[in-house]
Coordinates of C-alpha atoms in Angstrom, one line a residue:
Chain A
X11 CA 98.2 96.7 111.1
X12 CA 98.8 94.3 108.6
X13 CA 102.0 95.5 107.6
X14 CA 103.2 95.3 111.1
X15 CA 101.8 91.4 111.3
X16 CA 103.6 91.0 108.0
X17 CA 106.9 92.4 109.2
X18 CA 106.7 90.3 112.6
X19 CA 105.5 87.4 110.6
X20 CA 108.4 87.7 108.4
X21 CA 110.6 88.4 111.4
X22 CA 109.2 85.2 113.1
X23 CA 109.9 82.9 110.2
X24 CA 113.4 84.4 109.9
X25 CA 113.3 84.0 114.1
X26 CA 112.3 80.3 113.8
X27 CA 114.7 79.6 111.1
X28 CA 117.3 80.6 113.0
X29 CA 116.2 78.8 115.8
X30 CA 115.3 75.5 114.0
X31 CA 117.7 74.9 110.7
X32 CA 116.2 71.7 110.3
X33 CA 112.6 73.0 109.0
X34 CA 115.1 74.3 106.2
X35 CA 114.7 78.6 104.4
X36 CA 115.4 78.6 101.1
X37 CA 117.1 81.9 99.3
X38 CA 116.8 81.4 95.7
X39 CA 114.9 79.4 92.6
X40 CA 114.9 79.3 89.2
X41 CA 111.6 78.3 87.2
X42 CA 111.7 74.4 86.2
X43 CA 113.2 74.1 82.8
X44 CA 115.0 77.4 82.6
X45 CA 118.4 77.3 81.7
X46 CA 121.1 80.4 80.7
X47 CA 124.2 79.5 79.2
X48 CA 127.2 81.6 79.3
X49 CA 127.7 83.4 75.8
X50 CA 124.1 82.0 75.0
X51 CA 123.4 85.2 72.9
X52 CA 120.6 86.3 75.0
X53 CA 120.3 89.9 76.3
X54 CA 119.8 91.3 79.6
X55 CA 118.4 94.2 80.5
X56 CA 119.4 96.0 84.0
X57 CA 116.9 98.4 85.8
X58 CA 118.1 100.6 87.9
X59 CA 117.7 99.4 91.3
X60 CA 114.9 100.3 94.2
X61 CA 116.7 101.3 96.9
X62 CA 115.6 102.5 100.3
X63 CA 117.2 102.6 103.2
X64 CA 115.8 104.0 107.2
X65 CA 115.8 103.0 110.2
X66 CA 113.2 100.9 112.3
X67 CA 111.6 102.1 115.2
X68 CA 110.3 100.2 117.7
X69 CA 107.0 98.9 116.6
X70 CA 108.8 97.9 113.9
X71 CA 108.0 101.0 111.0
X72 CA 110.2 102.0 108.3
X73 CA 111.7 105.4 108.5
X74 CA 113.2 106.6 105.7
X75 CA 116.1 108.8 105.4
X76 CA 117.2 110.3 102.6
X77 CA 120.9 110.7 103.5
X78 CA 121.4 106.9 103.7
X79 CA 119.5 106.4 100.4
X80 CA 121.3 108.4 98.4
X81 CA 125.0 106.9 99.4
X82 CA 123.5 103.7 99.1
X83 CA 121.9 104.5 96.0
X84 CA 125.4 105.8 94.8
X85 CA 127.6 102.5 96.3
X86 CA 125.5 100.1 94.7
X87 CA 125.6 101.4 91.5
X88 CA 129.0 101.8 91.9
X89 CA 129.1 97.8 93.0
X90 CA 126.7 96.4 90.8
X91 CA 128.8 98.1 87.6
X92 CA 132.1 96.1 88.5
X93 CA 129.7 92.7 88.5
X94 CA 127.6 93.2 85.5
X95 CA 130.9 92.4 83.3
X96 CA 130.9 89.1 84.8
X97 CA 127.6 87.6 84.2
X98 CA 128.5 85.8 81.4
X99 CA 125.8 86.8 78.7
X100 CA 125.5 90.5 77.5
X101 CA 124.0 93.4 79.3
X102 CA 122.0 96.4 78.1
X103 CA 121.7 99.0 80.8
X104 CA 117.8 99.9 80.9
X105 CA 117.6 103.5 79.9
X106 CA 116.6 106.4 82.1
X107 CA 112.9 106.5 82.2
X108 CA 110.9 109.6 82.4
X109 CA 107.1 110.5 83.3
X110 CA 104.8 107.4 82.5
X111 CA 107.3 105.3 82.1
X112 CA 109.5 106.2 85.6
X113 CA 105.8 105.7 86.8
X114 CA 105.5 102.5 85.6
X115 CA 108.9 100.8 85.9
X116 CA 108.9 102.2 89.7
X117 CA 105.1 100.3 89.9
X118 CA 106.7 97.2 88.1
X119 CA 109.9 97.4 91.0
X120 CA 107.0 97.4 93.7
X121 CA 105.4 94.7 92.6
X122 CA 108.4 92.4 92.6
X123 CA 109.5 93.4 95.7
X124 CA 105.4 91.9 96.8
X125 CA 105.5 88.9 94.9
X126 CA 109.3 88.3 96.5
X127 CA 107.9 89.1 100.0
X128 CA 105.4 86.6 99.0
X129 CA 107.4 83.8 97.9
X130 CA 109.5 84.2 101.3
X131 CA 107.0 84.0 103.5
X132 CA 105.1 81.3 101.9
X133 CA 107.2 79.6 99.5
X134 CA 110.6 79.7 100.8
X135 CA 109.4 79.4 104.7
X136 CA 108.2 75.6 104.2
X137 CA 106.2 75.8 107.5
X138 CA 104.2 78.1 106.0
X139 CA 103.5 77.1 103.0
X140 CA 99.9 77.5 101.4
X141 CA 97.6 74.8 100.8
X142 CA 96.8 75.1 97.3
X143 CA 100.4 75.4 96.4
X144 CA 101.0 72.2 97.9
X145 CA 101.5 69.6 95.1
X146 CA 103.6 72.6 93.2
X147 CA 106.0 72.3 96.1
X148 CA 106.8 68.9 96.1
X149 CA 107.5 68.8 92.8
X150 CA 109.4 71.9 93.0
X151 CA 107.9 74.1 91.1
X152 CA 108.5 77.8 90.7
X153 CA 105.7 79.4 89.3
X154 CA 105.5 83.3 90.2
X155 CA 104.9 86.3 87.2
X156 CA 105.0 89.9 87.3
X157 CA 102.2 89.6 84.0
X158 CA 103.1 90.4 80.7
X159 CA 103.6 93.7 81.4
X160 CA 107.0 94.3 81.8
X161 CA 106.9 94.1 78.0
X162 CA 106.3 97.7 77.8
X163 CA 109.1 99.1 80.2
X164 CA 111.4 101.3 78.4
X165 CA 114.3 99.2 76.8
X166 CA 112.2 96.1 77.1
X167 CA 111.7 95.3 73.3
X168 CA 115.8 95.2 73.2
X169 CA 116.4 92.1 75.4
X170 CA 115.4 88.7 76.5
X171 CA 115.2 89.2 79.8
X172 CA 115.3 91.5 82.6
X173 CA 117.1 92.5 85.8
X174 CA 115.0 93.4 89.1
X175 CA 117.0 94.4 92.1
X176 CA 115.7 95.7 95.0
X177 CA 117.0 96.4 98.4
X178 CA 115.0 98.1 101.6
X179 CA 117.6 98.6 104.4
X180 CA 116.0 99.5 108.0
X181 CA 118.5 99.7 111.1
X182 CA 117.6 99.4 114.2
X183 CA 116.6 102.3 116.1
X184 CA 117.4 102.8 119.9
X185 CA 113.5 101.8 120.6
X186 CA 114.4 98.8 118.6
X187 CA 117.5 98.0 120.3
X188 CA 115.8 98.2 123.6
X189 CA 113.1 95.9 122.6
X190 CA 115.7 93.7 121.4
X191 CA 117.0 93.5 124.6
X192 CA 113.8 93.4 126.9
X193 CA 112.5 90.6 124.9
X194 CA 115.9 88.5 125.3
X195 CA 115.7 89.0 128.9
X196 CA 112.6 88.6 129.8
X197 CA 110.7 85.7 128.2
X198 CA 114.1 85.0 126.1
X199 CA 112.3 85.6 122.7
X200 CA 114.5 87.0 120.0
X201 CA 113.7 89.9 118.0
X202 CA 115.2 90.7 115.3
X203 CA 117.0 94.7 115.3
X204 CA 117.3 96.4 111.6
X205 CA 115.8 94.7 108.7
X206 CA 117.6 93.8 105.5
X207 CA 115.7 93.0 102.6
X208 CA 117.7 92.4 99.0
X209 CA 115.9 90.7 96.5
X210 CA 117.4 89.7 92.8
X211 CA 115.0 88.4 90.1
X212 CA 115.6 87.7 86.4
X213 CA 112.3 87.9 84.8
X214 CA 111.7 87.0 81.2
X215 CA 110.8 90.4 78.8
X216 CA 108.0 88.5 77.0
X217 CA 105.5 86.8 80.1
X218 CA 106.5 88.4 82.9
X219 CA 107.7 84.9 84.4
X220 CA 110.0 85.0 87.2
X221 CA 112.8 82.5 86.1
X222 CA 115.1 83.2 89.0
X223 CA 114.8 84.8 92.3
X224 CA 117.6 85.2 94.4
X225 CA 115.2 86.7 97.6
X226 CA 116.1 87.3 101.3
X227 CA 114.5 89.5 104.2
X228 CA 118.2 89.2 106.1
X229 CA 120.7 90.1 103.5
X230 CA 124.4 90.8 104.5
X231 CA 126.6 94.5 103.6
X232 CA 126.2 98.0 105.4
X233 CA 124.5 99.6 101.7
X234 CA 125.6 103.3 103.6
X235 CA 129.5 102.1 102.8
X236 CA 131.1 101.6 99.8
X237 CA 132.5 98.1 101.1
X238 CA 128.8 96.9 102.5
X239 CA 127.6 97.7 99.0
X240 CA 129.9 95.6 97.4
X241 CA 129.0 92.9 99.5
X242 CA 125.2 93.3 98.9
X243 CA 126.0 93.3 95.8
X244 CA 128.0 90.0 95.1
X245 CA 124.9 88.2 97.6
X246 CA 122.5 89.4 95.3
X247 CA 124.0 88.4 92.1
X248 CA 125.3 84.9 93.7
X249 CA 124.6 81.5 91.5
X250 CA 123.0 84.3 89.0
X251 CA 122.2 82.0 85.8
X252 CA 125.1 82.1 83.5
X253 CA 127.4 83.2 85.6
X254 CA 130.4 82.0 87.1
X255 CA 129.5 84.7 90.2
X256 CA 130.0 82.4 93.8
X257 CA 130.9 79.0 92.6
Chain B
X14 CA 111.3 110.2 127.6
X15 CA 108.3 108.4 130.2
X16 CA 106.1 108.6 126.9
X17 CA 109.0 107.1 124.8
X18 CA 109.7 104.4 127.3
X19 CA 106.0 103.5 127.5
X20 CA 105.8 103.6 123.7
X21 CA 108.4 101.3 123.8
X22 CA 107.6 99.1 126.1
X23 CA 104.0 98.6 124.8
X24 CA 105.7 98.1 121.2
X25 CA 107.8 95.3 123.9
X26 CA 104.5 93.7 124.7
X27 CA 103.0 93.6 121.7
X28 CA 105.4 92.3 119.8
X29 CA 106.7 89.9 122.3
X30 CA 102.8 88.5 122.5
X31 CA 102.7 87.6 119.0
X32 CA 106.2 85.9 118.8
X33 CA 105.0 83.8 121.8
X34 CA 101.8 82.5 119.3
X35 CA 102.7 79.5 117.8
X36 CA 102.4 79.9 114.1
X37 CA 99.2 78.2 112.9
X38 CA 98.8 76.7 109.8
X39 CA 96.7 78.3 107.0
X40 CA 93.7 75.9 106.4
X41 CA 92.6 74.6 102.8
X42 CA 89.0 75.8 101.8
X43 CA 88.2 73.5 98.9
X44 CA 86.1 74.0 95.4
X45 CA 82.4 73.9 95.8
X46 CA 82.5 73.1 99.7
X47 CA 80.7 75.6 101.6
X48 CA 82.2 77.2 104.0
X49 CA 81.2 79.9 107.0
X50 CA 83.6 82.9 107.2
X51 CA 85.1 85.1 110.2
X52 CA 83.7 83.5 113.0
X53 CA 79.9 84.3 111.8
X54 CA 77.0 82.5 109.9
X55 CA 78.1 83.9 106.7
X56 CA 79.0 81.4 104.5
X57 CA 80.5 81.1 100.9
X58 CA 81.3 78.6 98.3
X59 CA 84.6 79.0 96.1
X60 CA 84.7 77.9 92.6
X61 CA 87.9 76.7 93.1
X62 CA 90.6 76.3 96.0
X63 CA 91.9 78.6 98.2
X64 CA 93.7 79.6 101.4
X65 CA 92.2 80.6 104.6
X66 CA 94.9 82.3 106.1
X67 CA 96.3 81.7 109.9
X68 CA 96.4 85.0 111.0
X69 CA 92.9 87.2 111.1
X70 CA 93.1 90.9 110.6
X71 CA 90.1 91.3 113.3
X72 CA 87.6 89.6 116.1
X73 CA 84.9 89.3 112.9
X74 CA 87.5 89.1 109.9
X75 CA 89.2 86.5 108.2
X76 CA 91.5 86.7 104.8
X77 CA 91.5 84.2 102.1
X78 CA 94.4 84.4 99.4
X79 CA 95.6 82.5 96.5
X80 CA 99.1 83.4 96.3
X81 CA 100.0 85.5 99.5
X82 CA 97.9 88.5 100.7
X83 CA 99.9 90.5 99.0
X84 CA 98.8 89.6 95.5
X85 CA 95.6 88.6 95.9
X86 CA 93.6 89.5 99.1
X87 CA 90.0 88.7 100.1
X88 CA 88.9 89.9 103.5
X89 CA 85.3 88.7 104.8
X90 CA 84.0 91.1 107.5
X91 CA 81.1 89.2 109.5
X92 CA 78.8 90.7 111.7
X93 CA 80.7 93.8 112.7
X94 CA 77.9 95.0 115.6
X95 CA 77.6 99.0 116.1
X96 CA 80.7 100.7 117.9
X97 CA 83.2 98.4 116.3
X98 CA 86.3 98.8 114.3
X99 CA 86.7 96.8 110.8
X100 CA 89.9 95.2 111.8
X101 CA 91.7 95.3 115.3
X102 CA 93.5 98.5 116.6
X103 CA 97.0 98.8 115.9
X104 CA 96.7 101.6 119.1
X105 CA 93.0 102.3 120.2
X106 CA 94.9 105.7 121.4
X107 CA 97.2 106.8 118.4
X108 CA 96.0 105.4 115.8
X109 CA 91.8 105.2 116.1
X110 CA 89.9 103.5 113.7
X111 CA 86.9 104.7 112.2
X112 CA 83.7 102.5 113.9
X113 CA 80.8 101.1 112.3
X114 CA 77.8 102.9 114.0
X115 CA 73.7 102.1 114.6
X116 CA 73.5 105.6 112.4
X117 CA 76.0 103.7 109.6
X118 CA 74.0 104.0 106.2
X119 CA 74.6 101.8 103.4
X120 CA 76.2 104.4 100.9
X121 CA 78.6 105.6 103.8
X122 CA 80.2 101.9 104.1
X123 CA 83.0 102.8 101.6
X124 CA 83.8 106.1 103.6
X125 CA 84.7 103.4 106.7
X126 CA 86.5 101.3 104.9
X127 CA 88.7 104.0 103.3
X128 CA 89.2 105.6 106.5
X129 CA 90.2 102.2 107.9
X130 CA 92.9 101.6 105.1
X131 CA 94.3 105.3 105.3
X132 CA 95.0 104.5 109.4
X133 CA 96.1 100.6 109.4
X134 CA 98.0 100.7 105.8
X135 CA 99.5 104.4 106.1
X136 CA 98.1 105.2 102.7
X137 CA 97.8 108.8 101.0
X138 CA 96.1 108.0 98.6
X139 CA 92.2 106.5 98.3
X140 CA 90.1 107.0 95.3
X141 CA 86.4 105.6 94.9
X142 CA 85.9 104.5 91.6
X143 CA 82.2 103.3 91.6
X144 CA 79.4 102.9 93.9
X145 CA 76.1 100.8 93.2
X146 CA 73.1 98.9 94.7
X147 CA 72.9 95.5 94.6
X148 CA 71.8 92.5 96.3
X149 CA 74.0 91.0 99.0
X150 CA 73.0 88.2 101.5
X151 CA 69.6 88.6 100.0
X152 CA 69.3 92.2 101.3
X153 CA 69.8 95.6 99.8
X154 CA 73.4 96.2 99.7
X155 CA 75.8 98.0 98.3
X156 CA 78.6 97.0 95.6
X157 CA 81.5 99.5 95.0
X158 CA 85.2 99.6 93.6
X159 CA 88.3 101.1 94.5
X160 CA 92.3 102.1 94.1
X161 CA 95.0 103.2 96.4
X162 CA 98.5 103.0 96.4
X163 CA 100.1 102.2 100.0
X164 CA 103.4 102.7 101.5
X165 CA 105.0 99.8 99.5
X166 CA 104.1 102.2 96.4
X167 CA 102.2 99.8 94.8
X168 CA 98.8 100.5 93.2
X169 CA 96.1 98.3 94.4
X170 CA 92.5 98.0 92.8
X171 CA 89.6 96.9 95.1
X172 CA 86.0 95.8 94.8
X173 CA 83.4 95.2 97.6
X174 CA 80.2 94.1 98.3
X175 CA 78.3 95.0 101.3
X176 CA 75.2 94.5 103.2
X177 CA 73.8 95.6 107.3
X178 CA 71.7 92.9 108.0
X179 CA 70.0 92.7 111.8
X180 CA 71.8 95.8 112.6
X181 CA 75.6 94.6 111.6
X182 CA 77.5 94.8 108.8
X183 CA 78.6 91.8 106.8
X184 CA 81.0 92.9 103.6
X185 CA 83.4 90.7 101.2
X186 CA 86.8 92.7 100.2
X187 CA 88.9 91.8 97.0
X188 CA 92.4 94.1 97.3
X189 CA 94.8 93.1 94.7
X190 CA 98.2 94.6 92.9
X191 CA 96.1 96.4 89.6
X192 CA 99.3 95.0 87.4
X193 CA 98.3 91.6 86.8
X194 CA 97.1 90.4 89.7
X195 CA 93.7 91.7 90.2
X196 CA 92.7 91.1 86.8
X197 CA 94.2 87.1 87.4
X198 CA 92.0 86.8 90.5
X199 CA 89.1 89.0 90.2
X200 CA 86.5 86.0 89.0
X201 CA 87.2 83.4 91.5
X202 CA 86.8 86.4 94.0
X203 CA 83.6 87.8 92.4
X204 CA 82.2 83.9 92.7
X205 CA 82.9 84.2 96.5
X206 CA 81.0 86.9 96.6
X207 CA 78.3 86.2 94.5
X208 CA 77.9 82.7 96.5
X209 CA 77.4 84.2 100.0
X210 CA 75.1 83.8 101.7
X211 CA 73.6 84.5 105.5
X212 CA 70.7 82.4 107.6
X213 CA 67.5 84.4 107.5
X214 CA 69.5 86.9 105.8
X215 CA 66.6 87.8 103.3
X216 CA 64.4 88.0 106.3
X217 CA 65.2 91.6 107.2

């Protein structure tokens, strides 16, 4: 149940965003006094990305199918390989991880893609902001971890910092559409078909701090094609520290 | 097809009901202010401040968090009278939730709310790590721990604390990511607990 309130609460802050630009979503952050040079000298390490792609059905449920996975899987690879040369500061690529550690880099992966989910609903969505994070708002603060765990992830002793990307891709299914539909005839309430959720986070090696997020629930690019992909791709990585990537 | 349409349709309803709710703020509950919890006479007092979320998981439940339910997640149950669900029904017919019954003992509390989580959260897997008296609301209850990993894949670590006072249960859940997270907000959760109390509650 509450994953269903959370998806239609995140679908009705994306709906009233869209409805109501004024109460102003942001997409991205970077912790308060964190700055990356290009050429700084500092490392980053890229973990493979989490990528899961289904459809929706009509309550709103991810499906997954393995099909579309595995071309996404294979596209954004693909993509993310022709951008990690333009970053601006070195890249190690994380190395394959096995057993307990595949265990624990996928649990690490799962919960950035919570504490993302969290900071969009609740930081980024300004209406629904939470109390006690009030005074770190207005003086924008961005204060989010993943705990000092990440120090042990294979590779993780080898860099400064480390890339999270994850991407859950649900399309629409017919149920959905219809729903769609329905709702826009009859009380003219729109709901949203297919959800896209690509979320980008460089997180220092040493605390676990999340020093930038680049985190949205309605990300562009069809991740099945190899053209969607390198769309995603370029959104996630957009304004990425260092970089010269969307300027 | 009929049973697709009406599937979909209900999904329509549903849906479209809870779009129509305007979105409610999430109230401030402040350090050492007491406070009464899910619409009963159960009432706590934090150590320190924390967010009563807008949205309530059930008729007798309420959720408190400190940075998002997601991270850190503390579910008071209050009152829950004999023949009732924890939470509400995603679909009374597809998706049943185990009850709370008059014939409900203590030790078999963390049965219902593992059989609650595997049905609302779609989890596979449910593991109970401890179970122990204690006292809760001045009356015998019961204190136990848990971990299960949901359909997000991530691991979650639970504790709990438990009481059936005048015939209804009254409980205080703690869910929270094991990586960082639960150990971060475990204390200020434990002092919620520890601080509950109930009106008359020793009386029974």
């Amino acid at each position: 149940m509450k994953h269903i309130l959370r998806a239609l609460a995140l679908a009705m802050c994306v709906t009233l965003f869209a409805a109501a630009p004024a109460s102003g979503q942001e997409r991205s952050a970077t912790k308060q006094g964190f700055e990356l040079a290009p050429k700084s000298g500092k490392k980053i390490l890229v973990f493979r990305p989490s990528v899961q792609v289904g459809s929706q059905s009509t309550g709103g449920m991810f499906e997954p199918n393995g099909e579309w996975t595995d071309s996404a899987k294979r596209n954004l690879q693909v993509a993310l390989e022709k951008l990690q040369t333009k970053l601006g500061n070195e890249i190690v690529v994380a190395p394959e991880a096995y057993g307990e550690d595949a265990q624990k880099l996928a649990e690490h992966m799962a919960l950035f893609a919570a504490v993302s989910d969290a900071v969009i609903e609740y930081q980024f969505f300004r209406g629904n902001r939470l109390p006690t994070k009030k005074r770190d708002n207005k003086e924008d603060v961005f204060d989010w971890s993943l705990g000092a765990g990440v120090a042990d992830l294979p590779g993780a002793k080898d860099a400064d910092y480390g890339l999270f990307l994850y991407n859950r891709d649900a399309y629409g299914s017919t149920g959905r559409k219809v729903l769609q539909v329905l709702a826009m005839l009859g009380p003219g309430i729109p709901v949203k078909s297919g959800e896209h959720q690509g979320y980008a986070g460089l997180v220092d090696l040493k605390t676990g701090d999340i020093l930038w997020l680049n985190a949205d629930a309605a990300m562009g690019g069809d991740v099945r094609e190899a053209e969607g992909a390198d769309k995603r791709a370029a959104q996630l990585l957009e304004d990425f520290p260092g970089s010269d990537l969307g300027q | 097809m009929t049973h697709r349409m009406f599937r979909t349709l209900t999904g329509a309803v549903a849906a479209m009901a809870l779009l129509a709710t305007p979105a409610l703020a999430h109230r401030l509950r402040t350090a050492k202010e007491a406070a009464t919890v899910a619409g009963s006479d159960m009432s706590v007092t934090p150590d320190r401040d924390w967010n009563r979320l807008s949205m309530a998981p059930g008729k007798h439940a309420e959720t408190w968090t400190l940075d998002g339910e997601q991270l850190n997640d503390v579910t008071f149950y209050g009152g829950i009278a004999p023949d009732e669900p924890l939470v509400r029904e995603r679909s009374k017919k597809r998706d049943p939730l185990p009850k709370f019954l008059q014939s409900t003992l203590l030790v078999e509390i963390p049965e219902l709310l593992e059989g609650t989580y595997r049905t609302q959260k779609n989890i596979a897997s449910f593991e109970l790590l401890s179970t122990e008296p204690t006292n809760f609301l001045g009356n015998k209850g019961v204190r136990f721990t848990y971990r299960y990993t949901d359909d997000d894949a991530l691991t979650r670590n639970g504790e709990a604390r438990a009481a059936i006072v005048g015939g209804k249960l009254y409980m205080i859940t703690f869910d929270a990511p094991r990586l960082y997270y639960f150990d971060k907000s475990i204390e200020p959760a434990r002092a919620l607990m520890t601080s509950a109390t109930l009106p008359g509650g020793g009386a029974h």
